[in-house]
XYZ file of C-alpha atoms in Angstrom:
714
model
C 70.204 -32.572 -78.779
C 68.064 -33.195 -82.117
C 69.745 -32.552 -85.608
C 73.155 -30.487 -84.749
C 73.627 -27.808 -86.910
C 76.401 -26.721 -88.963
C 79.400 -24.383 -87.033
C 79.905 -21.339 -88.541
C 83.736 -19.787 -88.864
C 82.201 -15.958 -88.408
C 79.064 -13.890 -88.885
C 76.109 -15.395 -91.296
C 75.492 -13.026 -94.099
C 72.288 -13.005 -94.958
C 69.585 -9.983 -95.519
C 65.761 -10.083 -94.089
C 63.907 -8.691 -96.624
C 61.084 -6.012 -95.155
C 57.993 -5.731 -96.497
C 55.863 -2.479 -95.709
C 56.209 -2.237 -91.813
C 56.716 -5.749 -91.484
C 59.384 -8.595 -91.632
C 59.208 -11.074 -93.873
C 60.019 -14.279 -92.194
C 59.449 -17.760 -94.351
C 59.812 -21.411 -92.771
C 62.400 -23.257 -94.280
C 64.492 -26.145 -93.674
C 67.974 -25.717 -91.403
C 70.727 -27.504 -93.494
C 71.847 -30.679 -94.019
C 74.069 -31.496 -91.335
C 74.383 -35.133 -89.157
C 71.439 -36.909 -91.310
C 68.764 -33.912 -90.563
C 65.931 -33.661 -92.868
C 64.405 -30.145 -94.542
C 60.942 -29.357 -94.082
C 59.811 -27.932 -97.503
C 57.037 -25.299 -96.918
C 58.308 -21.854 -96.172
C 55.740 -19.246 -94.580
C 55.876 -15.287 -94.663
C 55.518 -13.211 -92.122
C 51.729 -11.594 -92.053
C 51.686 -8.056 -91.890
C 48.003 -7.913 -89.230
C 48.679 -7.593 -85.612
C 50.662 -9.787 -83.428
C 49.272 -12.311 -81.245
C 49.100 -11.537 -77.539
C 51.742 -12.425 -75.574
C 52.173 -14.340 -72.272
C 53.826 -16.452 -69.495
C 57.017 -14.617 -69.835
C 58.456 -11.927 -67.103
C 58.985 -8.436 -68.442
C 62.426 -6.999 -68.322
C 63.123 -5.108 -65.171
C 63.585 -1.536 -64.810
C 66.449 -0.582 -62.542
C 64.276 0.443 -59.421
C 61.379 -0.790 -57.631
C 58.950 2.108 -57.200
C 57.660 5.114 -58.951
C 60.857 7.009 -60.756
C 61.505 8.985 -64.255
C 60.535 7.210 -67.090
C 63.178 7.749 -69.798
C 63.537 6.044 -73.397
C 66.397 5.328 -75.276
C 67.837 2.841 -77.554
C 71.253 0.937 -77.234
C 74.529 1.404 -79.181
C 77.161 -1.460 -79.522
C 80.707 0.054 -79.433
C 82.527 -2.409 -81.420
C 81.244 -3.779 -84.378
C 80.042 -7.594 -84.945
C 83.005 -9.869 -85.265
C 84.593 -11.115 -88.535
C 86.602 -14.511 -89.103
C 89.521 -14.839 -86.946
C 88.538 -11.485 -85.127
C 86.584 -10.740 -81.925
C 84.368 -8.247 -81.096
C 84.119 -6.583 -77.696
C 80.507 -6.786 -75.630
C 79.785 -3.448 -74.042
C 76.648 -1.443 -75.164
C 75.689 1.834 -74.223
C 72.782 3.058 -73.409
C 71.857 6.398 -75.558
C 68.594 8.712 -74.811
C 66.588 9.209 -77.528
C 63.125 10.468 -77.819
C 60.405 8.301 -77.787
C 59.261 8.719 -81.614
C 62.925 7.280 -82.324
C 62.196 3.557 -83.939
C 63.620 1.042 -81.621
C 63.421 3.451 -78.675
C 62.215 1.622 -75.301
C 61.013 3.416 -72.317
C 62.464 2.399 -69.205
C 62.402 3.753 -65.438
C 65.261 5.363 -63.473
C 65.304 4.861 -59.942
C 63.776 7.036 -57.427
C 66.783 7.073 -54.940
C 70.513 8.403 -55.791
C 71.733 6.697 -58.838
C 75.263 7.410 -60.688
C 75.607 10.805 -63.021
C 74.092 9.159 -66.137
C 71.352 7.790 -64.560
C 72.551 4.152 -64.013
C 73.874 1.913 -61.032
C 76.456 3.564 -59.021
C 79.639 1.054 -57.380
C 77.478 1.135 -53.982
C 74.438 -0.405 -55.841
C 76.343 -3.388 -56.779
C 78.131 -3.490 -53.648
C 74.836 -3.680 -52.137
C 72.847 -6.231 -54.342
C 75.446 -8.892 -54.695
C 76.557 -8.405 -51.075
C 80.244 -7.245 -50.731
C 82.511 -4.586 -49.234
C 84.623 -3.099 -51.934
C 87.103 -1.524 -49.566
C 88.306 -5.063 -48.564
C 92.105 -5.023 -48.460
C 93.601 -8.083 -50.924
C 96.634 -8.508 -52.746
C 95.589 -9.900 -55.822
C 95.844 -8.284 -59.515
C 92.701 -7.909 -62.386
C 94.150 -8.105 -65.500
C 91.889 -6.673 -68.354
C 92.483 -7.857 -71.582
C 91.361 -5.367 -74.505
C 92.234 -4.852 -77.933
C 93.989 -1.540 -79.576
C 94.537 1.500 -76.869
C 92.818 3.816 -74.667
C 94.945 6.797 -74.211
C 92.340 8.558 -71.806
C 92.207 5.168 -69.817
C 94.417 6.394 -66.616
C 92.783 10.185 -66.765
C 88.921 8.148 -66.945
C 89.604 5.972 -64.205
C 90.747 8.889 -61.912
C 87.708 10.968 -62.980
C 85.657 7.907 -62.080
C 87.611 7.479 -58.568
C 87.401 11.388 -57.820
C 83.433 11.186 -58.365
C 82.993 8.176 -56.109
C 85.805 9.509 -53.341
C 88.264 6.720 -54.129
C 92.092 7.103 -54.221
C 93.999 8.387 -57.495
C 96.273 5.573 -58.958
C 99.219 5.021 -58.460
C 102.270 3.524 -60.718
C 101.314 -0.005 -58.519
C 97.566 0.332 -58.809
C 97.083 0.477 -62.401
C 99.552 -0.433 -65.084
C 98.767 -0.423 -68.574
C 101.003 -2.365 -71.262
C 101.033 -3.949 -74.607
C 100.658 -7.409 -75.407
C 103.934 -8.563 -75.068
C 103.820 -6.970 -71.352
C 105.702 -3.849 -71.934
C 105.082 -0.141 -71.369
C 105.507 0.824 -75.063
C 105.072 1.112 -77.558
C 101.059 1.200 -77.427
C 98.721 -0.262 -79.918
C 96.674 2.321 -82.050
C 93.504 3.994 -80.703
C 90.209 2.470 -81.235
C 87.116 4.517 -80.006
C 84.852 1.522 -79.835
C 87.566 -0.452 -77.361
C 88.262 2.224 -75.730
C 85.128 2.573 -74.437
C 85.115 -0.876 -73.668
C 88.561 -0.459 -71.439
C 86.470 2.206 -69.637
C 83.840 -0.472 -68.886
C 86.159 -2.743 -67.623
C 88.494 -0.695 -65.735
C 85.960 0.969 -63.880
C 84.341 -2.159 -63.221
C 86.733 -3.296 -61.485
C 88.216 -0.315 -59.179
C 84.125 -0.086 -58.432
C 83.813 -3.549 -56.827
C 87.681 -4.088 -55.537
C 89.313 -0.765 -54.179
C 92.335 -2.214 -53.294
C 93.041 -4.825 -56.586
C 95.672 -3.514 -58.755
C 94.805 -3.346 -62.005
C 96.764 -4.452 -65.251
C 95.368 -3.383 -68.544
C 96.844 -5.584 -71.533
C 95.879 -4.038 -74.822
C 96.309 -6.222 -77.522
C 97.743 -4.987 -81.290
C 94.368 -5.752 -82.828
C 91.058 -7.509 -82.034
C 92.614 -10.971 -83.844
C 92.364 -14.021 -82.079
C 96.151 -14.571 -81.594
C 96.223 -11.214 -80.423
C 94.096 -10.915 -78.061
C 95.637 -14.556 -76.910
C 99.372 -13.053 -76.818
C 97.729 -10.616 -74.740
C 96.396 -13.479 -72.082
C 99.767 -15.023 -71.832
C 101.340 -11.962 -70.743
C 98.682 -10.986 -68.177
C 99.409 -14.397 -66.957
C 103.066 -14.112 -67.208
C 102.827 -10.343 -65.553
C 101.448 -11.950 -62.273
C 97.852 -11.699 -63.151
C 95.459 -13.311 -60.938
C 91.961 -12.747 -62.205
C 92.280 -12.071 -65.898
C 89.020 -10.939 -67.479
C 87.534 -10.740 -71.387
C 85.298 -9.071 -72.317
C 84.878 -10.430 -76.003
C 84.703 -12.713 -78.159
C 83.109 -14.823 -81.538
C 81.902 -17.652 -82.903
C 83.677 -21.001 -81.817
C 85.464 -22.298 -85.296
C 87.329 -25.436 -85.559
C 89.926 -23.669 -87.710
C 91.263 -21.632 -84.698
C 94.820 -22.583 -83.892
C 95.236 -24.878 -80.938
C 97.829 -22.178 -79.465
C 94.975 -19.406 -79.242
C 92.939 -21.943 -77.093
C 95.646 -22.237 -75.125
C 96.599 -18.559 -74.170
C 93.159 -19.543 -72.090
C 94.470 -22.323 -70.169
C 96.466 -20.834 -67.265
C 95.734 -23.329 -63.892
C 95.572 -21.666 -60.839
C 94.168 -18.128 -62.441
C 90.543 -17.057 -62.406
C 90.301 -16.347 -66.048
C 87.214 -14.989 -67.426
C 84.991 -14.527 -70.446
C 81.813 -12.938 -71.524
C 79.082 -15.489 -73.392
C 78.504 -12.291 -75.567
C 75.396 -9.985 -76.297
C 73.332 -11.670 -78.836
C 71.968 -14.185 -77.788
C 72.170 -17.978 -77.912
C 74.341 -19.095 -80.386
C 73.970 -15.497 -81.130
C 70.557 -15.714 -83.051
C 69.924 -12.286 -82.104
C 72.287 -11.353 -85.437
C 68.570 -12.551 -87.456
C 67.155 -9.779 -86.260
C 69.285 -7.454 -88.445
C 68.992 -6.733 -91.862
C 71.737 -9.097 -93.825
C 72.228 -11.155 -90.509
C 71.492 -14.411 -88.806
C 72.255 -16.830 -86.402
C 75.828 -18.005 -85.982
C 75.212 -21.958 -85.130
C 77.321 -21.794 -81.875
C 78.440 -20.395 -78.895
C 81.111 -17.545 -78.470
C 84.509 -18.430 -77.672
C 86.742 -17.882 -75.800
C 83.681 -18.549 -73.222
C 82.977 -21.995 -74.588
C 86.360 -23.291 -74.000
C 86.346 -25.163 -70.788
C 89.008 -23.610 -68.508
C 87.773 -20.395 -68.612
C 84.591 -19.284 -66.086
C 81.780 -18.503 -68.891
C 79.916 -15.180 -67.502
C 76.793 -14.536 -68.806
C 74.249 -11.290 -68.257
C 71.447 -10.592 -66.071
C 68.844 -7.507 -65.838
C 69.065 -6.312 -62.451
C 66.190 -4.781 -60.024
C 67.030 -3.153 -56.917
C 64.852 -2.073 -53.918
C 64.409 1.834 -53.326
C 67.253 0.443 -50.028
C 69.452 -0.694 -52.887
C 69.054 -4.465 -52.142
C 68.669 -6.881 -54.990
C 64.727 -7.282 -55.724
C 65.113 -8.955 -58.778
C 67.459 -10.938 -61.344
C 66.434 -12.450 -64.582
C 68.169 -13.215 -68.331
C 68.992 -10.609 -70.019
C 67.004 -10.523 -73.362
C 65.711 -7.259 -74.566
C 63.984 -9.123 -77.802
C 61.463 -9.944 -75.143
C 59.200 -13.006 -74.825
C 58.899 -14.782 -78.592
C 61.105 -11.464 -80.094
C 58.048 -9.109 -79.590
C 60.635 -6.515 -79.897
C 62.467 -7.851 -82.456
C 59.527 -8.614 -84.400
C 57.057 -6.144 -83.633
C 55.032 -5.396 -87.063
C 54.291 -1.945 -86.259
C 57.472 -0.509 -85.587
C 58.684 -2.497 -88.295
C 62.393 -4.230 -88.151
C 63.810 -2.987 -84.936
C 67.055 -5.545 -85.465
C 68.634 -7.021 -82.345
C 67.997 -5.561 -79.748
C 71.105 -7.300 -77.295
C 70.828 -10.775 -75.023
C 72.990 -13.069 -72.599
C 74.841 -15.509 -75.155
C 75.668 -18.529 -74.533
C 74.571 -22.300 -75.985
C 76.188 -25.896 -76.376
C 79.818 -26.074 -77.756
C 79.728 -28.440 -80.754
C 84.058 -28.764 -80.182
C 84.822 -28.971 -76.854
C 83.552 -31.433 -73.985
C 82.091 -30.399 -70.510
C 84.454 -30.376 -67.635
C 83.640 -32.847 -65.142
C 82.687 -30.228 -62.592
C 79.830 -28.984 -65.409
C 79.173 -32.252 -66.514
C 78.366 -33.465 -63.467
C 76.172 -30.855 -62.082
C 72.423 -31.523 -61.352
C 70.208 -30.735 -64.289
C 73.112 -30.777 -66.846
C 71.158 -33.554 -68.742
C 67.892 -31.197 -69.185
C 70.614 -29.109 -71.243
C 70.597 -31.232 -73.921
C 74.582 -30.741 -74.340
C 75.069 -34.317 -73.912
C 78.775 -34.787 -72.821
C 79.573 -31.316 -74.154
C 80.561 -27.959 -73.334
C 77.896 -25.295 -72.143
C 79.076 -22.182 -72.322
C 77.401 -20.504 -69.208
C 79.265 -20.846 -65.707
C 77.767 -17.835 -63.369
C 76.285 -14.546 -64.519
C 75.763 -11.159 -63.220
C 74.468 -7.765 -64.963
C 74.495 -7.132 -68.114
C 71.202 -5.626 -69.187
C 72.123 -1.730 -70.222
C 68.585 -0.514 -69.290
C 69.454 -1.736 -65.749
C 73.613 -0.960 -66.876
C 76.581 0.764 -64.920
C 77.517 4.652 -65.075
C 81.345 4.771 -66.532
C 83.407 7.881 -67.748
C 84.668 7.921 -71.077
C 85.611 10.816 -72.527
C 87.990 9.068 -75.361
C 85.213 6.809 -77.159
C 82.056 8.935 -75.417
C 81.440 12.129 -74.211
C 82.066 11.879 -70.477
C 79.314 10.033 -68.256
C 77.580 6.995 -69.665
C 75.213 4.077 -68.578
C 76.897 0.961 -70.209
C 76.323 -2.485 -70.096
C 76.683 -5.928 -72.143
C 78.197 -9.081 -70.975
C 81.433 -6.803 -71.372
C 80.059 -5.707 -67.622
C 79.409 -9.286 -66.240
C 83.265 -10.652 -66.797
C 84.859 -7.774 -64.965
C 82.440 -7.666 -62.091
C 82.118 -11.633 -61.369
C 86.260 -11.401 -62.403
C 86.851 -8.574 -59.361
C 84.788 -10.227 -56.966
C 86.772 -13.045 -57.080
C 89.948 -11.272 -56.441
C 87.656 -9.929 -53.339
C 87.447 -13.345 -52.375
C 91.148 -13.908 -52.367
C 91.393 -15.514 -55.846
C 91.678 -19.282 -56.836
C 93.244 -20.262 -53.587
C 94.856 -22.913 -55.521
C 92.148 -24.594 -57.525
C 93.573 -25.367 -60.491
C 90.333 -24.408 -62.789
C 88.571 -22.031 -60.763
C 84.789 -22.681 -62.375
C 84.934 -25.780 -60.507
C 84.265 -23.542 -57.367
C 81.132 -22.270 -58.668
C 79.642 -25.841 -59.025
C 80.722 -27.391 -55.871
C 79.002 -23.827 -54.116
C 75.834 -24.774 -56.113
C 75.943 -28.122 -53.829
C 77.237 -27.286 -51.024
C 76.820 -23.416 -50.185
C 73.219 -22.596 -51.728
C 72.630 -19.587 -49.734
C 75.958 -18.019 -51.707
C 74.010 -18.113 -54.756
C 70.700 -16.126 -56.136
C 69.068 -18.695 -58.439
C 67.971 -16.775 -61.777
C 64.378 -18.662 -62.612
C 63.336 -16.474 -65.059
C 63.501 -15.378 -68.714
C 65.700 -17.264 -71.894
C 68.373 -15.798 -73.928
C 67.009 -17.640 -77.105
C 63.997 -16.375 -79.195
C 61.173 -17.271 -76.756
C 62.968 -16.039 -73.972
C 61.570 -18.218 -71.492
C 58.185 -18.095 -72.394
C 55.964 -21.356 -72.582
C 56.658 -23.282 -76.052
C 52.339 -23.027 -76.301
C 52.470 -19.559 -76.048
C 55.752 -19.180 -78.348
C 54.583 -21.065 -80.946
C 51.109 -19.630 -81.158
C 52.521 -16.235 -81.338
C 55.024 -17.668 -84.238
C 51.871 -18.973 -85.902
C 49.985 -15.992 -86.137
C 52.825 -14.648 -88.004
C 53.886 -16.761 -90.923
C 51.615 -17.930 -93.381
C 51.242 -21.094 -94.130
C 52.231 -21.209 -90.276
C 55.122 -22.625 -88.765
C 55.571 -22.814 -84.718
C 59.328 -23.513 -85.119
C 61.223 -20.905 -84.890
C 64.421 -22.605 -86.086
C 62.393 -23.001 -89.135
C 62.319 -19.509 -90.520
C 64.500 -17.965 -93.287
C 65.119 -14.058 -94.019
C 65.150 -14.325 -97.909
C 69.164 -13.748 -98.329
C 71.153 -16.058 -96.775
C 74.237 -17.965 -97.232
C 72.353 -21.170 -96.148
C 70.252 -23.272 -99.170
C 66.244 -21.912 -98.871
C 67.713 -18.236 -96.834
C 67.703 -20.175 -93.416
C 67.783 -17.868 -90.474
C 69.457 -20.467 -88.606
C 69.273 -21.509 -85.034
C 67.095 -19.300 -82.989
C 66.121 -21.345 -80.344
C 67.064 -24.664 -78.487
C 63.742 -25.452 -77.294
C 62.320 -26.965 -81.057
C 64.057 -29.447 -83.153
C 66.869 -28.436 -85.138
C 65.874 -29.455 -88.466
C 62.588 -27.067 -88.498
C 60.118 -29.836 -87.987
C 57.147 -29.652 -85.856
C 57.332 -30.211 -81.900
C 59.876 -29.213 -78.781
C 62.882 -30.578 -77.223
C 62.386 -31.205 -73.384
C 65.953 -31.183 -73.095
C 65.723 -26.878 -73.305
C 67.448 -25.772 -70.284
C 70.586 -24.492 -72.175
C 68.309 -21.408 -73.515
C 66.005 -21.369 -70.802
C 66.168 -20.511 -66.895
C 64.655 -22.520 -64.215
C 65.182 -23.378 -60.720
C 68.714 -24.503 -60.502
C 71.385 -24.920 -63.117
C 70.768 -24.254 -66.741
C 72.499 -22.285 -69.672
C 71.369 -18.441 -69.559
C 72.804 -17.988 -66.380
C 74.833 -20.838 -65.101
C 74.684 -21.629 -61.404
C 73.201 -18.113 -60.753
C 74.540 -14.496 -59.544
C 76.651 -14.104 -56.314
C 75.294 -13.575 -53.058
C 78.091 -12.581 -51.077
C 81.203 -13.788 -51.433
C 81.067 -17.295 -50.322
C 80.714 -18.241 -54.142
C 83.815 -17.848 -55.366
C 85.691 -19.550 -52.027
C 86.634 -22.788 -52.644
C 85.137 -25.789 -50.773
C 87.459 -28.442 -50.308
C 88.684 -29.319 -47.016
C 92.386 -28.630 -45.730
C 94.404 -31.233 -44.038
C 98.048 -31.667 -42.435
C 100.424 -34.106 -41.850
C 101.696 -34.804 -38.487
C 104.857 -37.017 -38.963
C 106.804 -38.660 -36.267
C 109.397 -36.607 -34.416
C 112.140 -38.478 -35.676
C 112.004 -40.597 -39.381
C 114.084 -43.815 -38.558
C 114.462 -45.999 -41.404
C 113.372 -50.079 -41.516
C 111.197 -49.138 -38.599
C 107.431 -49.101 -38.431
C 106.504 -45.375 -36.848
C 103.358 -43.610 -36.606
C 101.668 -41.039 -39.038
C 98.633 -38.405 -38.237
C 96.379 -36.314 -40.080
C 95.798 -33.065 -38.041
C 94.461 -29.961 -38.628
C 91.409 -30.586 -40.580
C 89.210 -27.793 -41.830
C 86.159 -28.411 -43.994
C 84.759 -24.845 -44.817
C 81.335 -26.472 -45.717
C 80.780 -28.380 -42.513
C 81.938 -31.967 -44.231
C 83.721 -34.601 -41.807
C 86.851 -36.909 -43.178
C 86.115 -40.248 -44.024
C 88.646 -41.237 -45.771
C 92.692 -40.697 -45.564
C 94.758 -41.822 -48.586
C 98.651 -41.930 -48.202
C 101.186 -42.124 -50.797
C 104.449 -42.654 -49.329
C 106.839 -41.509 -52.233
C 108.702 -45.336 -52.183
C 105.918 -46.886 -53.924
C 103.670 -47.698 -51.573
C 100.099 -46.258 -50.689
C 97.593 -46.714 -47.604
C 94.412 -45.663 -47.546
C 92.619 -45.800 -44.110
C 89.541 -44.696 -42.185
C 91.590 -43.762 -39.409
C 93.618 -40.618 -38.806
C 96.431 -42.604 -37.829
C 98.378 -45.412 -39.555
C 101.674 -46.943 -39.543
C 104.346 -46.847 -42.051
C 107.932 -48.269 -42.408
C 110.531 -46.801 -45.091
C 112.848 -49.905 -45.930
C 114.925 -47.396 -48.490
C 117.519 -44.350 -47.616
C 116.773 -40.851 -49.370
C 114.486 -38.375 -49.953
C 110.466 -39.266 -50.554
C 107.592 -37.244 -50.842
C 104.706 -37.724 -48.737
C 101.261 -37.168 -49.546
C 97.547 -37.198 -47.656
C 94.802 -36.936 -49.433
C 91.562 -36.954 -46.769
C 88.214 -37.005 -48.502
C 85.445 -35.418 -47.038
C 81.347 -36.484 -46.542
C 80.332 -34.491 -49.583
C 82.884 -36.546 -51.502
C 85.635 -33.649 -51.924
C 89.238 -34.075 -51.855
C 92.038 -31.763 -49.772
C 95.693 -32.659 -49.955
C 99.002 -31.921 -48.309
C 102.138 -32.899 -49.104
C 106.110 -33.007 -47.332
C 109.337 -33.898 -48.487
C 111.118 -35.906 -45.948
C 114.162 -37.564 -45.966
C 115.266 -40.946 -44.064
C 118.041 -42.960 -43.326
C 121.058 -40.767 -44.226
C 124.142 -40.653 -42.650
C 125.144 -37.261 -40.740
C 127.871 -35.137 -42.376
C 130.996 -35.136 -40.041
C 132.550 -31.970 -39.990
C 135.824 -30.820 -38.035
C 136.488 -27.206 -38.062
C 139.954 -26.134 -37.309
C 144.069 -25.957 -38.458
C 145.844 -28.847 -39.982
C 149.436 -27.284 -39.068
C 149.892 -26.082 -35.542
C 152.504 -25.152 -33.542
C 154.206 -26.781 -30.368
C 153.067 -25.452 -26.715
C 150.007 -23.239 -28.249
C 146.697 -24.180 -27.478
C 143.963 -24.616 -30.731
C 140.285 -25.223 -30.596
C 138.841 -27.502 -33.289
C 134.880 -27.572 -33.623
C 131.952 -29.941 -35.052
C 129.266 -27.104 -35.251
C 129.087 -27.312 -38.959
C 128.179 -31.269 -39.065
C 124.836 -31.422 -40.338
C 121.612 -34.290 -40.259
C 119.842 -34.610 -43.253
C 117.196 -36.832 -41.638
C 113.593 -34.997 -41.285
C 113.204 -34.484 -37.777
C 117.149 -35.637 -37.276
C 119.216 -33.996 -35.169
C 122.995 -34.756 -33.750
C 122.625 -36.626 -30.800
C 126.356 -37.435 -29.722
C 130.010 -36.419 -30.718
C 133.030 -38.337 -29.735
C 136.746 -36.732 -30.119
C 139.337 -39.240 -30.644
C 143.476 -38.420 -31.100
C 144.717 -41.306 -32.363
C 142.334 -44.157 -30.469
C 142.177 -42.608 -27.341
C 138.808 -40.906 -26.572
C 139.138 -37.208 -25.606
C 135.775 -35.327 -25.732
C 131.820 -35.213 -25.983
C 131.582 -31.695 -26.430
C 131.154 -29.577 -29.831
C 134.611 -27.966 -29.476
C 137.769 -29.813 -28.301
C 140.883 -27.658 -27.470
C 144.714 -28.960 -27.259
C 148.142 -27.775 -26.797
C 150.363 -30.236 -28.117
C 153.923 -30.590 -26.330
C 155.815 -33.062 -29.166
C 156.109 -32.613 -32.523
C 154.898 -34.635 -35.372
C 151.903 -36.052 -37.316
C 148.528 -36.677 -35.218
C 144.887 -38.222 -36.213
C 142.044 -36.156 -35.013
C 138.922 -38.546 -35.421
C 135.141 -37.137 -34.919
C 132.373 -39.245 -34.492
C 128.733 -38.406 -34.507
C 125.499 -40.246 -34.277
C 121.947 -38.402 -34.929
C 118.456 -39.273 -32.928
C 117.480 -41.934 -35.677
C 120.579 -44.254 -35.013
C 122.868 -42.969 -38.139
C 126.666 -42.264 -37.597
C 129.579 -40.972 -39.341
C 133.058 -40.519 -39.208
C 135.433 -37.697 -40.061
C 139.360 -37.518 -39.458
C 142.184 -35.151 -39.973
C 145.868 -34.955 -39.978
C 147.338 -32.571 -37.680
C 150.760 -31.790 -38.113
C 152.996 -30.349 -35.072
C 155.658 -27.963 -35.869
C 158.503 -25.813 -33.740
């Protein structure tokens, strides 16, 4: 990566100057960082016609074929994040006349749609290939800030419309950040809309999942972290987080730790303002954050990016592209005829400057082309986010009933709920690893998003993008990272980083490793591994193995162990078996069977790890006991009367050796053998003290002796 930018602790506050109908951008240098240099020739945007754009796909409508043409603008449900706080990533589509500034035309499907014209649960199931009615035992937690007092009522209205059962006290729970039913936080209309979107998206995808809504006291990072910890503590199998803010080195370690719960699927939205939140530079008073959002950038979570989805008339997926409402080369944000339209919305992401990439991400084919080096890229998987191809939800507190909603706030719960349908993490400590394995081993489980980008150029070619920008600036600049908006916290009014494909110091040229913000075949930053095609994307690919032990474990005896019940979900074969015996010794072999001698008595943990032909591993363990003498127990009276019959039993004698069993019992009265059964009976004919001894031997050769004194009285 060239000339790394500085990381901001909150949204940069800048003002973009507007001259007449056109925005005023100037070409300036990036701030000094890591030895970068600054160009010196600023350039204003001209007021003339914009250069013709080519090479980038248009944003998808929500259906193929003919349908109603409508106009709308988008509305963020939450304000922009401030330092220490996060913002929700929900965007509502607001119908508008075509003459309203910023209104965009879109096509509604010609077939049945939701109450507000957006996608329905059936559309999602058809597009992504899942059965929402499947029976599962999973709890999807939704973590949001503030309270939606209408959450349950809104969810039941949603359920009733689609013929789903009303919620019960076990199917839906709402708690505060401490995990208690009360007191709940104050209500907030913006976050209420977010909550409605999240819980209804989960119910649409997974009809039988339990939903746990955890409401933080506020949108602060600390409070939301407390809510995530509560969700994990209360047994959530998936936790969805539809919010974020730019990564910040000053954030306490305890906040990041809250998103690290091995074995739980934790999803997080990448954000709604594009790569490094560059789209903020289209706002009056805005600039790029120069950083990806957290919690999506944390290596332990599943970072969920956003797409625009187009369906065929039968509801099947027609196409899916990177969500970027700004269009190619920001023609919507910088349209000289419409004036300054502001941020339009785009899927977030970008390379972290604080966190390293986990091994499964850093090792994926194509990662070297992202320019992230060894750093984490906030983009693991993607799903529907574009509000113009959004999902219909019911919100009677933050909104006015039915509406079409999108943003990566939709993507995150969709992925969490699909993961729940697939059965959850299934023992994978960091479930994002499953996505990358399936990219390699189950490519049919993925739809490869190859069109578009989430930065300024939006997937356009570097030539087209630079030409379009040069036509707008005077003197010309072809580097989007060499722009200013007049009044910025950065020196010379720098607008921040706007596209990953150009030098970060504002100089001329392009960066070849630019797939962190441009979609390509295979892995890329804007869509991660791609979008789901069925549920196999979320099913682990690791092989499973069982341990076949000797029937009875004997000390100081070579015995044969075997690997049994090998299964590989992706068709691999077993190539290596590694045994850890728990006594300090190990064995590696390509044979299913091996021999081992335990020389020390006691309890040991035996672990077998199998490696398949794809290099994946699966393990099984068992705890065994070997060489421990059995415990002889005599049950019966110690004081008896003469000439009366009594019975003594050895039934409570136990053998702790694995596979061990008592093979023989010997009863002795004094030195005389008197029986070999489990019980022994006797009528004493003389008074006095008698010694009764029990000797037991197990099937491993271990023996134990127990004696009692019996007093015979008149």
